[in-house]
PDB file of C-alpha atoms in Angstrom:
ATOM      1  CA  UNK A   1       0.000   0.000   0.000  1.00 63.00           C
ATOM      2  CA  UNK A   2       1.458   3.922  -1.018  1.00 72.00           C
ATOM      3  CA  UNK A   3       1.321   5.942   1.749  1.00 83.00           C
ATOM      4  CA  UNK A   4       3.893   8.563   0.385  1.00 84.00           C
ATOM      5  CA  UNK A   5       5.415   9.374   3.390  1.00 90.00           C
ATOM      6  CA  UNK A   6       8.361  11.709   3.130  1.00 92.00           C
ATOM      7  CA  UNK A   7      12.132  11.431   4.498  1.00 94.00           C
ATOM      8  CA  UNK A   8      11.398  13.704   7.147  1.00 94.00           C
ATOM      9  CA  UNK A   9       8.215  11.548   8.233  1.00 95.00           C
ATOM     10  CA  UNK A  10      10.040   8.652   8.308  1.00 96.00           C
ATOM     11  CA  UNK A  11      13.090   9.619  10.134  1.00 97.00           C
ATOM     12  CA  UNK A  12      10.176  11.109  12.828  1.00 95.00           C
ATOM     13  CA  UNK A  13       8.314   7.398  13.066  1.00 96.00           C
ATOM     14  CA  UNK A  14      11.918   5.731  13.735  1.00 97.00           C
ATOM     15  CA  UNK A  15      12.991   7.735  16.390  1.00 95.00           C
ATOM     16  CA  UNK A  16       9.729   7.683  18.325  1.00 90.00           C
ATOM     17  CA  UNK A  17       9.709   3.933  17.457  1.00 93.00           C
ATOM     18  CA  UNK A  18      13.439   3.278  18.748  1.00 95.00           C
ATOM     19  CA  UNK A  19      12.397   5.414  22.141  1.00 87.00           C
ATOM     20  CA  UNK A  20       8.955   3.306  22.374  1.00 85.00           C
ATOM     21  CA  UNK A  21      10.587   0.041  21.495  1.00 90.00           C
ATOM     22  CA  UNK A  22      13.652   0.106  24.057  1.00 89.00           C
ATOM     23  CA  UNK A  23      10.824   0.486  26.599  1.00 82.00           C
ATOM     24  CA  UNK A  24       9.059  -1.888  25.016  1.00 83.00           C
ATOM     25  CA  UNK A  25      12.093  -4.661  25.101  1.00 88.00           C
ATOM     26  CA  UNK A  26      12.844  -3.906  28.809  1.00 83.00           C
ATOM     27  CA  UNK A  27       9.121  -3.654  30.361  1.00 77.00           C
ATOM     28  CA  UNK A  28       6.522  -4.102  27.387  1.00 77.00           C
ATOM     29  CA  UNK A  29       4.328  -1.744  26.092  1.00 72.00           C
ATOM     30  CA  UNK A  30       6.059   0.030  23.519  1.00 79.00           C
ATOM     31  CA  UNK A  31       3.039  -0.724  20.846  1.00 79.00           C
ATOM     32  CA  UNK A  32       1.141   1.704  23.208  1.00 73.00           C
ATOM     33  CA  UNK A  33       3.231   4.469  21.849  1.00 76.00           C
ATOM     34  CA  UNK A  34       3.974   3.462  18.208  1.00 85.00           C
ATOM     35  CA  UNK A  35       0.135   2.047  17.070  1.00 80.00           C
ATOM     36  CA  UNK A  36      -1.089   5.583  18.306  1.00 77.00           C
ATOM     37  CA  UNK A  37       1.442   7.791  17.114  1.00 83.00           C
ATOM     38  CA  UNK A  38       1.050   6.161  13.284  1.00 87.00           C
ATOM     39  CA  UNK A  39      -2.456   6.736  13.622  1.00 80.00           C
ATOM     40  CA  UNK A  40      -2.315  10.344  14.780  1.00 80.00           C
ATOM     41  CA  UNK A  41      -0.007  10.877  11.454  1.00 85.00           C
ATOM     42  CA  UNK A  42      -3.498   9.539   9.741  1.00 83.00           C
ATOM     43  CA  UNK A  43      -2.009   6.013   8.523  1.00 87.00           C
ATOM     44  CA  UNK A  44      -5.012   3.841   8.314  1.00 85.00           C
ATOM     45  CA  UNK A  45      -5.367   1.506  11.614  1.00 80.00           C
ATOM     46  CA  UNK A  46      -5.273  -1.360  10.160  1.00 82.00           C
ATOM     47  CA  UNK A  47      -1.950  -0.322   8.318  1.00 88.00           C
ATOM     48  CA  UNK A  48      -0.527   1.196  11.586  1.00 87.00           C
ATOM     49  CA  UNK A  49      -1.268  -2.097  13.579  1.00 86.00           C
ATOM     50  CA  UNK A  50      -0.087  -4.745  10.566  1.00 90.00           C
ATOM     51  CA  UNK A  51       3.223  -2.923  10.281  1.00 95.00           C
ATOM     52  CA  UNK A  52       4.023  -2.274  13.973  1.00 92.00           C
ATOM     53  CA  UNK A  53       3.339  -5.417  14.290  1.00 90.00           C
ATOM     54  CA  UNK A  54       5.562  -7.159  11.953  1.00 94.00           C
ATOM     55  CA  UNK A  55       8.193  -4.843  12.793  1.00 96.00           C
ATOM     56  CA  UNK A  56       8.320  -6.214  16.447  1.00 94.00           C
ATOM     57  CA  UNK A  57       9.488  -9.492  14.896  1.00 94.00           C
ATOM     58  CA  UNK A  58      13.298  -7.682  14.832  1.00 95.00           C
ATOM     59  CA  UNK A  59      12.800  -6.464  18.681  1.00 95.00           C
ATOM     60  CA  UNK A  60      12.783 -10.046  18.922  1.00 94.00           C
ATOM     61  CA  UNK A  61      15.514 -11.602  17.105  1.00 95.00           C
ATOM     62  CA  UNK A  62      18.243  -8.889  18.679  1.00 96.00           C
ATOM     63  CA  UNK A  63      16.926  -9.366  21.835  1.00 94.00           C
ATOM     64  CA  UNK A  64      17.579 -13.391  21.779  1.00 93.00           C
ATOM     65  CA  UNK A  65      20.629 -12.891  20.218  1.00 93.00           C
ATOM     66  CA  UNK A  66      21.513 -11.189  23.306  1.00 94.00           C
ATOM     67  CA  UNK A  67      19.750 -13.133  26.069  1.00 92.00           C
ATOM     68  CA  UNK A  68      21.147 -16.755  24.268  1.00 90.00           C
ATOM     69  CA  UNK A  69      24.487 -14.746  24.805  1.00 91.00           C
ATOM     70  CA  UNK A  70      24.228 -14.069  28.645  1.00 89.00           C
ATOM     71  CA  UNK A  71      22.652 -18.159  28.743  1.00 85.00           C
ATOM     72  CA  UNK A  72      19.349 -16.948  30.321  1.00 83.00           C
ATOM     73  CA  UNK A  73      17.402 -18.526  27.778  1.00 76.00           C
ATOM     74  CA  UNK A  74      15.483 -21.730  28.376  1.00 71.00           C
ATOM     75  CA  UNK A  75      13.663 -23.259  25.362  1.00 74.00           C
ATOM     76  CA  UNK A  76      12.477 -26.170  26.885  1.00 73.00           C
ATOM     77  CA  UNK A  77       9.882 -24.446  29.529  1.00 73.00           C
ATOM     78  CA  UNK A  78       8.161 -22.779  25.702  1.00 81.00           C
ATOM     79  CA  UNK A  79       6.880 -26.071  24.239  1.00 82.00           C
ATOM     80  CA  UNK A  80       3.928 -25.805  25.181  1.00 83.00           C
ATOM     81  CA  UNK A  81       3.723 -22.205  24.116  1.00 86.00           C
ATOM     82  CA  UNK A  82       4.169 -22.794  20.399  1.00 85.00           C
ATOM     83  CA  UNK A  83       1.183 -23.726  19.053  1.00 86.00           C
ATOM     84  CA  UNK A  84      -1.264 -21.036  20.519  1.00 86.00           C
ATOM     85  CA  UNK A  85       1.732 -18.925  19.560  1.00 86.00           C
ATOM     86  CA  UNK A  86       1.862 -19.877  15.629  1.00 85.00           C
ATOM     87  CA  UNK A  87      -1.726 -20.438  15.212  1.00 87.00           C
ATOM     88  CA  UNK A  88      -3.197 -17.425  17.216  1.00 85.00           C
ATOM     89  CA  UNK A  89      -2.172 -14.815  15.199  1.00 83.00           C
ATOM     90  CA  UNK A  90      -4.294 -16.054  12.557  1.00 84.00           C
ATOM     91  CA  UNK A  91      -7.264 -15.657  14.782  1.00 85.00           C
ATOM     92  CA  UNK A  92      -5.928 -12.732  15.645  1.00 81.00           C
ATOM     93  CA  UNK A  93      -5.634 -10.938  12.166  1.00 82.00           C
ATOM     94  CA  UNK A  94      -9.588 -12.067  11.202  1.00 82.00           C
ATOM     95  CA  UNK A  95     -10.493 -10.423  14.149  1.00 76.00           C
ATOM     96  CA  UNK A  96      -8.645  -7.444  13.277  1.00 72.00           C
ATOM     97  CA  UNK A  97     -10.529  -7.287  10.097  1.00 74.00           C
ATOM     98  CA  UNK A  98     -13.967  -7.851  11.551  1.00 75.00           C
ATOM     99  CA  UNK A  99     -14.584  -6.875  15.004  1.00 64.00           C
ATOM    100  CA  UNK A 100     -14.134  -3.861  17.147  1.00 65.00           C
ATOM    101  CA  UNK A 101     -11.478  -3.868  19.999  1.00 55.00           C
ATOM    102  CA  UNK A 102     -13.370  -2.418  22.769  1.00 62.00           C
ATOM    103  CA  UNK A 103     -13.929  -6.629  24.266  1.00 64.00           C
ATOM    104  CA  UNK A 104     -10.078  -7.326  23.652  1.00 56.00           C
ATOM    105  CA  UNK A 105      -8.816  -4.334  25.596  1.00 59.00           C
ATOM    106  CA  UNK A 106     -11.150  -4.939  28.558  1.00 67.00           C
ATOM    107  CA  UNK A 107     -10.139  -8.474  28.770  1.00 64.00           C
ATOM    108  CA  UNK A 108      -6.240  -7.862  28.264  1.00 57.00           C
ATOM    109  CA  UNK A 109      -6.228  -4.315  30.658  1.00 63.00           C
ATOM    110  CA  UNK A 110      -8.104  -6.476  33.618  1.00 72.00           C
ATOM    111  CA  UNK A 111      -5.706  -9.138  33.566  1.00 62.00           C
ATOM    112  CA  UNK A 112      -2.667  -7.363  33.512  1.00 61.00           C
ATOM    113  CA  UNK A 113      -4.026  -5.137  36.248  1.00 70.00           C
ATOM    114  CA  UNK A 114      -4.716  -8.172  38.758  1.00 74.00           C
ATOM    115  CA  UNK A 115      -1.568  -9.544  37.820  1.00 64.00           C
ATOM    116  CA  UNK A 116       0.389  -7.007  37.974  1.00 66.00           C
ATOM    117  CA  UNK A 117      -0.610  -5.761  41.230  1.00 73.00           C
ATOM    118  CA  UNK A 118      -0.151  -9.644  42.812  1.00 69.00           C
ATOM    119  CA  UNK A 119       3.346  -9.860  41.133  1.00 63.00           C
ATOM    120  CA  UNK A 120       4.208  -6.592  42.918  1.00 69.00           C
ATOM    121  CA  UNK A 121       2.578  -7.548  46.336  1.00 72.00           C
ATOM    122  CA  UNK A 122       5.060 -10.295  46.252  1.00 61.00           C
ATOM    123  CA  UNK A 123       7.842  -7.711  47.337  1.00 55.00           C
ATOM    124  CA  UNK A 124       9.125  -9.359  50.216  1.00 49.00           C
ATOM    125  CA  UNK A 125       9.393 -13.200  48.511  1.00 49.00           C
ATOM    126  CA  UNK A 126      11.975 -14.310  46.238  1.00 45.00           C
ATOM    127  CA  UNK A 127      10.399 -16.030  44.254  1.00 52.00           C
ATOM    128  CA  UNK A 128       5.834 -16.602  42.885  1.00 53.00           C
ATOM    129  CA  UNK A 129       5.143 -20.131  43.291  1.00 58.00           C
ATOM    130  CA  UNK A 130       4.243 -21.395  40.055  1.00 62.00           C
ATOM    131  CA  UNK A 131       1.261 -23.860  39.071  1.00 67.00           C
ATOM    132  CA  UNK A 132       2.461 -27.648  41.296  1.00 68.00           C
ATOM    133  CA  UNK A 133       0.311 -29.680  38.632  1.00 75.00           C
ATOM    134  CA  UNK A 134       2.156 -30.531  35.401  1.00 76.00           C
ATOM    135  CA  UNK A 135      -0.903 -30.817  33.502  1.00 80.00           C
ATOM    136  CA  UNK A 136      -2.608 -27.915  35.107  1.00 82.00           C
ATOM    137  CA  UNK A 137       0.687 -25.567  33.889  1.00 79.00           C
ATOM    138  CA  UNK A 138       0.575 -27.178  30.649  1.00 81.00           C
ATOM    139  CA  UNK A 139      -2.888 -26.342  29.642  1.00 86.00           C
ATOM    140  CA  UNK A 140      -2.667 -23.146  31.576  1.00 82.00           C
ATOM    141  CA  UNK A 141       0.375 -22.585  29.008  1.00 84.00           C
ATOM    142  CA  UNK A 142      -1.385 -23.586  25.783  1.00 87.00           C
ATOM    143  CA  UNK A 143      -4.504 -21.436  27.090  1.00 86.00           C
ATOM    144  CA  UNK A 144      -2.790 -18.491  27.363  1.00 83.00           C
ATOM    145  CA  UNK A 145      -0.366 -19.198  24.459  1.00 86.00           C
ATOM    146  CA  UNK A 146      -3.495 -18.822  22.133  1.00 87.00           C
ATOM    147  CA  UNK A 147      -5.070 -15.866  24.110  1.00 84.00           C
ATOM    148  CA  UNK A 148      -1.877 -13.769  23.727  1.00 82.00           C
ATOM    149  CA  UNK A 149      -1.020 -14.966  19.981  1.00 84.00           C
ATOM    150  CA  UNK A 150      -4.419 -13.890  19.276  1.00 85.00           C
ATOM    151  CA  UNK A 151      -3.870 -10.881  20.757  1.00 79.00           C
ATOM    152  CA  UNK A 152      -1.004 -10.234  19.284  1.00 79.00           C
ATOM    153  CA  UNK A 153      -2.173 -10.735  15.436  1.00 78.00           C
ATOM    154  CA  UNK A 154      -4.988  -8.326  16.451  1.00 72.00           C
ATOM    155  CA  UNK A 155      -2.825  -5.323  18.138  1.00 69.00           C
ATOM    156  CA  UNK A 156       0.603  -6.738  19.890  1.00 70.00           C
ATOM    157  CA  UNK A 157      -0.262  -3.534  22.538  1.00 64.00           C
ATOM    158  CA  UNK A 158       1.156  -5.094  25.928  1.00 67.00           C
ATOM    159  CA  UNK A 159       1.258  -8.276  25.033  1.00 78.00           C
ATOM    160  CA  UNK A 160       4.025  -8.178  27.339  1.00 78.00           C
ATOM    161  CA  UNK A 161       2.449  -7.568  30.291  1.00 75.00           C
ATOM    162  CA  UNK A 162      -0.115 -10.778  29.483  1.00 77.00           C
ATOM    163  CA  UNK A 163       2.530 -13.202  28.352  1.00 84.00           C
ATOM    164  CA  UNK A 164       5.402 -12.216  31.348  1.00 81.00           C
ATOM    165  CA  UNK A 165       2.229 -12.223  33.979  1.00 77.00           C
ATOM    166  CA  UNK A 166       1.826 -15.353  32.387  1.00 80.00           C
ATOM    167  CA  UNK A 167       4.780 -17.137  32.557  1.00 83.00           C
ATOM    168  CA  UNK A 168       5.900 -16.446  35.913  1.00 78.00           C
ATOM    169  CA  UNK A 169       2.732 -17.383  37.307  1.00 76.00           C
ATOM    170  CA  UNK A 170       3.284 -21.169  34.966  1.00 78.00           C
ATOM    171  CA  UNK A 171       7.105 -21.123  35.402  1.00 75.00           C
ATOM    172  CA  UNK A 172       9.628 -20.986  38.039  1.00 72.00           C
ATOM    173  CA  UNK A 173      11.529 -17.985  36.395  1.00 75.00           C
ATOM    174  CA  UNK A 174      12.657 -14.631  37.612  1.00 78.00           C
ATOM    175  CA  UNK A 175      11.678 -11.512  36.404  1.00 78.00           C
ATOM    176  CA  UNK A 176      14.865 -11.186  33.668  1.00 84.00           C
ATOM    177  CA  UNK A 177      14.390 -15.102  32.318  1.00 85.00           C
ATOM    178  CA  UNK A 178      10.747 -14.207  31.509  1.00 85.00           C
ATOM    179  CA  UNK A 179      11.355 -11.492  29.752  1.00 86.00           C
ATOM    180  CA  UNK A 180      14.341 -13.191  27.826  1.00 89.00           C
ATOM    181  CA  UNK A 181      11.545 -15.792  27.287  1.00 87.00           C
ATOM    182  CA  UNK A 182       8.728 -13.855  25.837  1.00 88.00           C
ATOM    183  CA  UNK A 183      10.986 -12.584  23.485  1.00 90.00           C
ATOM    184  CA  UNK A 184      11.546 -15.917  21.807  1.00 88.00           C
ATOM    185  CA  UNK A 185       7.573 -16.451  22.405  1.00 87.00           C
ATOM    186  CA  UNK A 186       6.332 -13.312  20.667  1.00 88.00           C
ATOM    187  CA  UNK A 187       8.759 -14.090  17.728  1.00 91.00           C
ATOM    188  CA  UNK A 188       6.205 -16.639  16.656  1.00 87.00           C
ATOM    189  CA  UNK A 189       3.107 -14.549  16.169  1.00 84.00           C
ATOM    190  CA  UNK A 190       4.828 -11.142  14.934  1.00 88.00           C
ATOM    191  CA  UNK A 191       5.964 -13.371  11.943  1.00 90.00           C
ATOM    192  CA  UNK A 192       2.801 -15.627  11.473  1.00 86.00           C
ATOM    193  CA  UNK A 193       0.739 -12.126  11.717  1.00 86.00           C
ATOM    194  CA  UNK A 194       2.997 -10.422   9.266  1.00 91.00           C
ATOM    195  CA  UNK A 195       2.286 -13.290   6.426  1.00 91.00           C
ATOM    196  CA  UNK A 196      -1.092 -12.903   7.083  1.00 88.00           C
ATOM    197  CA  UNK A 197      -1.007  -9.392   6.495  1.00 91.00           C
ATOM    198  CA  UNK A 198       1.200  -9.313   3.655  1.00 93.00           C
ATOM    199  CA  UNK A 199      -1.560 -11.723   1.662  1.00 92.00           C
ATOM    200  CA  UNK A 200      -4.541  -8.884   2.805  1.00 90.00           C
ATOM    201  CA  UNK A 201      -1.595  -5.864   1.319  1.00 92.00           C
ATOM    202  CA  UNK A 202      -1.956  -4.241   4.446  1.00 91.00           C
ATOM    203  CA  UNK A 203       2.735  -4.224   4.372  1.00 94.00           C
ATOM    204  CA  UNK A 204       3.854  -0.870   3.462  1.00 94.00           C
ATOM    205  CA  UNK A 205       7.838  -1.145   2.091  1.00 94.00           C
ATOM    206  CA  UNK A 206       9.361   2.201   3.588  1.00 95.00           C
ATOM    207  CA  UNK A 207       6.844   2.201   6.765  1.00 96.00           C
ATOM    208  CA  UNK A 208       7.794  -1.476   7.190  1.00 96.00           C
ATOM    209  CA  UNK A 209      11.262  -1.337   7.447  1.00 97.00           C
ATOM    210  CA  UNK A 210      11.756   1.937   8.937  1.00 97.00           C
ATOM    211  CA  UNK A 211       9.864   0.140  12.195  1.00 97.00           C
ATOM    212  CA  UNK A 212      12.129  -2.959  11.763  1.00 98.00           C
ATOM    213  CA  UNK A 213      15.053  -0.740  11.522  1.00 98.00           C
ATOM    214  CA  UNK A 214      13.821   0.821  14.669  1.00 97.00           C
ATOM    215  CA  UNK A 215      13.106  -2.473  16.715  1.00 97.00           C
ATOM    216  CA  UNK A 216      16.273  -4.197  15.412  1.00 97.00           C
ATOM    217  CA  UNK A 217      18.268  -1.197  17.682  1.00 97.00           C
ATOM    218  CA  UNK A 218      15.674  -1.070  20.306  1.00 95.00           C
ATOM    219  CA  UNK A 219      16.112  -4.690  20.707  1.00 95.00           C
ATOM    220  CA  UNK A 220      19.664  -5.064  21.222  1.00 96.00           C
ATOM    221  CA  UNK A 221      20.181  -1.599  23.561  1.00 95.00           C
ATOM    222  CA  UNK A 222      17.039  -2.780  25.507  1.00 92.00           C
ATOM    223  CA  UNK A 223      18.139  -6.111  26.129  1.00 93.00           C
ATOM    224  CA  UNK A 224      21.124  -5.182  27.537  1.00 93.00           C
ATOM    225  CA  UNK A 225      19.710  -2.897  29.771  1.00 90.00           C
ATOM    226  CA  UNK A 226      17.634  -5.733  31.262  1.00 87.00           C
ATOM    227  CA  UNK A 227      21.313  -7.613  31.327  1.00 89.00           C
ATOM    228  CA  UNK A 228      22.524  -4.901  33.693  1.00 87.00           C
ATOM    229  CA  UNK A 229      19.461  -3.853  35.765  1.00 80.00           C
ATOM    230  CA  UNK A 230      19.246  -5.180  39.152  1.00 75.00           C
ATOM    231  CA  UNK A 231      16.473  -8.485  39.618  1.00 60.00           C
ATOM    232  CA  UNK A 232      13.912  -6.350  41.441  1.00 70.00           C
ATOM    233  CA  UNK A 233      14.433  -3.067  39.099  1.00 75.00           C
ATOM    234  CA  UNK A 234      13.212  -5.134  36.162  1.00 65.00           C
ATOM    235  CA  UNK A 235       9.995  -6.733  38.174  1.00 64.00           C
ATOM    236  CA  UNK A 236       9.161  -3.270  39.831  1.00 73.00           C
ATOM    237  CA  UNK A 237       9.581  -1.422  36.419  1.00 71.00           C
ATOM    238  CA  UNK A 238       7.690  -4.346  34.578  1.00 62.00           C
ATOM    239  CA  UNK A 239       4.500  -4.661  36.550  1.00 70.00           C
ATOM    240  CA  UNK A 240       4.278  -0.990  37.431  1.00 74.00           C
ATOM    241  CA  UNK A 241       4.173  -0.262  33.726  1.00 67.00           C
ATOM    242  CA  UNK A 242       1.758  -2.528  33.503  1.00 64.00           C
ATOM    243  CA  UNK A 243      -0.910  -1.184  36.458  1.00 74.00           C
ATOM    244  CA  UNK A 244      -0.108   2.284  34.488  1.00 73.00           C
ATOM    245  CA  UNK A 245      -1.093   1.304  31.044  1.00 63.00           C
ATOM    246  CA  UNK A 246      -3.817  -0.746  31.785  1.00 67.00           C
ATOM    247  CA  UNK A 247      -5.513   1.570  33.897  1.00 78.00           C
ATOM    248  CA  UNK A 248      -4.741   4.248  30.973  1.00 73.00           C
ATOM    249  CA  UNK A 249      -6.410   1.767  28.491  1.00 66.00           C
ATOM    250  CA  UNK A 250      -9.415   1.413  31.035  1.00 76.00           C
ATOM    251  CA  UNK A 251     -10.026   4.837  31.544  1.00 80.00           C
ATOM    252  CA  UNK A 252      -9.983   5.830  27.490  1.00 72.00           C
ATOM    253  CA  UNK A 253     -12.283   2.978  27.044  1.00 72.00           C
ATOM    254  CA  UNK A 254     -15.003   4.144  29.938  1.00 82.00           C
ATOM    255  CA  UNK A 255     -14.439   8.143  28.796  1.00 79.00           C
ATOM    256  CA  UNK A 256     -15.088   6.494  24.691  1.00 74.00           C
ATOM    257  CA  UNK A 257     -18.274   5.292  26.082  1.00 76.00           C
ATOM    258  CA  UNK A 258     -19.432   8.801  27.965  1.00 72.00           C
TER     259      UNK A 258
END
């Protein structure tokens, strides 16, 4: 699709996109920032969204790159991830196309704002006990697997906050392992979504790779930085970030419907 952006334009979308997405590699979040912005410049939604989107797929590769570097990586914990992660997306995009978001962002703000607010009232413990019952983590993990992939081929907006809430609560990992791990997770869906919207023609070439550009450096400089924060900087950052965007995305939704 043309959307004859200029030079100028473009160099403005990758630097708000390399600010949004290095906040978006160390906490989450940064679609919040880049799916609006694109919009406000008056690129259709659905553009916006299907581009941001794919773009997050380089956020992701960087960011393993360095996490498989500093061996806090562990593959085996995903498996059960996968599927809702490849498949989801597809879900995802139709609903995109076809229904509004208001139901999504309810769903996705509510959660994160429980979760967040138990992860942080954990404080004064090492460590969230994780689901005891294998099978009870595994279908937990394929449930949510296909709620966030969904999610993520519909908008990708803190999908962070929903798959790291997620995980810890499934998995006995700290605070920087889950967010080395949803990094490898949300990999999956940011490339099943962009085939999907490559087929509908919803890829712009210059928008496209000026985000990737953007997420590529974001990923790399924000992984680091989770590399060298302190354990309980990451959590406290994470899950406050969340309890502040989903309460932002509750309160635009009840002030849409006044």
């Amino acid at each position: 699709m043309d959307l004859n952006l200029s030079p100028e334009m473009l160099f403005l979308i990758f630097l708000v996109a390399l600010f949004a997405k290095i906040i978006g590699t160390l906490i989450g979040g940064g679609g919040f920032v880049t799916q609006p912005f694109l919009i406000l410049l008056g690129i259709p939604p659905q553009i916006a969204l299907a581009n941001d989107i794919s773009a997050s797929a380089g956020m992701n590769i960087t960011s393993m790159h360095v996490f498989k570097k500093h061996k806090i990586l562990f593959f085996k914990k995903l498996l059960w991830w996968l599927p809702g992660m490849i498949l989801g997306p597809l879900i995802g995009v139709e609903l995109l196309k076809t229904l509004p978001t208001d139901l999504i962002k309810w769903v996705v703000s509510i959660y994160c704002l429980c979760a967040c607010t138990f992860l942080l009232s954990q404080k004064n413990k090492p460590d969230v006990t994780p689901i005891q019952n294998i099978y009870a983590r595994r279908t937990t993990s394929v449930f949510a697997s296909f709620l966030v992939g969904t999610y993520i081929g519909f908008s990708g907006a803190g999908a962070a906050f929903l798959t790291g809430t997620a995980l810890i609560l499934t998995h006995k990992v700290n605070s920087k392992e889950m967010t080395a791990m949803r990094h490898v997770l949300h990999f999956f869906p940011a490339f099943s979504a962009a085939v999907s919207f490559y087929f509908l023609g919803w890829l712009n070439l210059a928008l496209g790779l000026t985000l990737f550009s953007a997420c590529l450096m974001a990923g790399y400089i924000g992984s680091h930085m989770v590399i060298k924060f302190k354990e309980e900087t990451v959590k406290k950052l994470f899950c406050t970030a969340g309890i502040f965007m989903s309460l932002a995305v509750i309160a635009q939704e009840i002030l849409n419907y006044l």
